[in-house]
Amino acid sequence: MSITLTHFIAVSAVLFSLGLFAILTRRNSVTILMGLELILNAANLNFVAFARFSDTPFRGDVAVLIVIVIAAAETAVALAIFINIFRNFGSIDPNEIKTLKE
Amino acid sequence: MEYFDYYFYFFSFIVLASAAVVVFSKNLLYAAVGLLTTLVGISGLFFLLDARFLAFIQVLVYVGGVLVFIVYGIMLTNRIRDLQFKTEFHFVIPALVLTGILAGFIIKGAMEFREAALGKVLKNIELNQIALILFNDYLIVFEILGLLLLVILIAASSIARK
């Protein structure tokens, strides 16, 4: 097959960059969370790809399982916090939440 | 091995195009749907890498759990007024075509089903290997993850409650 590890890493790198761009530019906290999910998925893809092309092909799967569990937990807590912020500020734009700074 | 390449480019295109929708779409719900197709595409890439278990878990946890969470978050933290709940039918012909193609594939697969194929799947060692590594080398990590999930469950519900 002509698809090599490099192809998977390239897809993962572009996915990571898109996620980072979303985190840096979007002005809605939920979209920032989505960018975070994109980055975690890029990392997962790297884990599986590197593991499959190496001598120990199943170690990467365990790491991906752990990452998926932690991503789900992080999403749950983040959304609970967003709902509270929305209750207090009426918006989840991260630029408007700056009472700690003043 | 030609098919592998085609599938790889197909799933990569799905992943990257819908990730671009997530990043550049102005409408939050479109972004959520883009995230859905991104995650399904990643699951397809896992299939290509022979990581069937992870592909299942990806669809189960991400598409079934995390994405529903995110859509709830969008609904609860934005005042969506222009969302209309229409119940008319549209796209009937393309839907019929797509459904017919999918049904054809399923029926074709069912006709070609043999007991031998099932035996080959059941002897798959991937799941055994993952279980051995997870419960031998990473047992402590596994237990800590269980504890973490319990703590997160309680914490998230207590934070979100008024």
Coordinates of N, CA, C and O in Angstrom, one line a residue, chain A residues 3 14 17 38 75:
Chain A
I3 N -0.1 4.2 1.1 CA -0.3 5.1 2.2 C 0.6 4.8 3.4 O 0.7 3.7 3.8
V14 N -2.9 18.9 10.1 CA -3.8 19.9 9.6 C -5.0 20.0 10.5 O -5.5 21.1 10.8
S17 N -4.0 22.0 13.5 CA -3.9 23.4 13.2 C -5.2 24.1 13.1 O -5.4 25.2 13.6
L38 N -11.2 18.9 18.4 CA -10.4 18.6 17.2 C -9.0 18.3 17.5 O -8.4 17.4 17.0
T75 N -15.3 17.8 28.9 CA -16.5 18.4 28.2 C -17.6 18.6 29.2 O -18.2 19.7 29.2

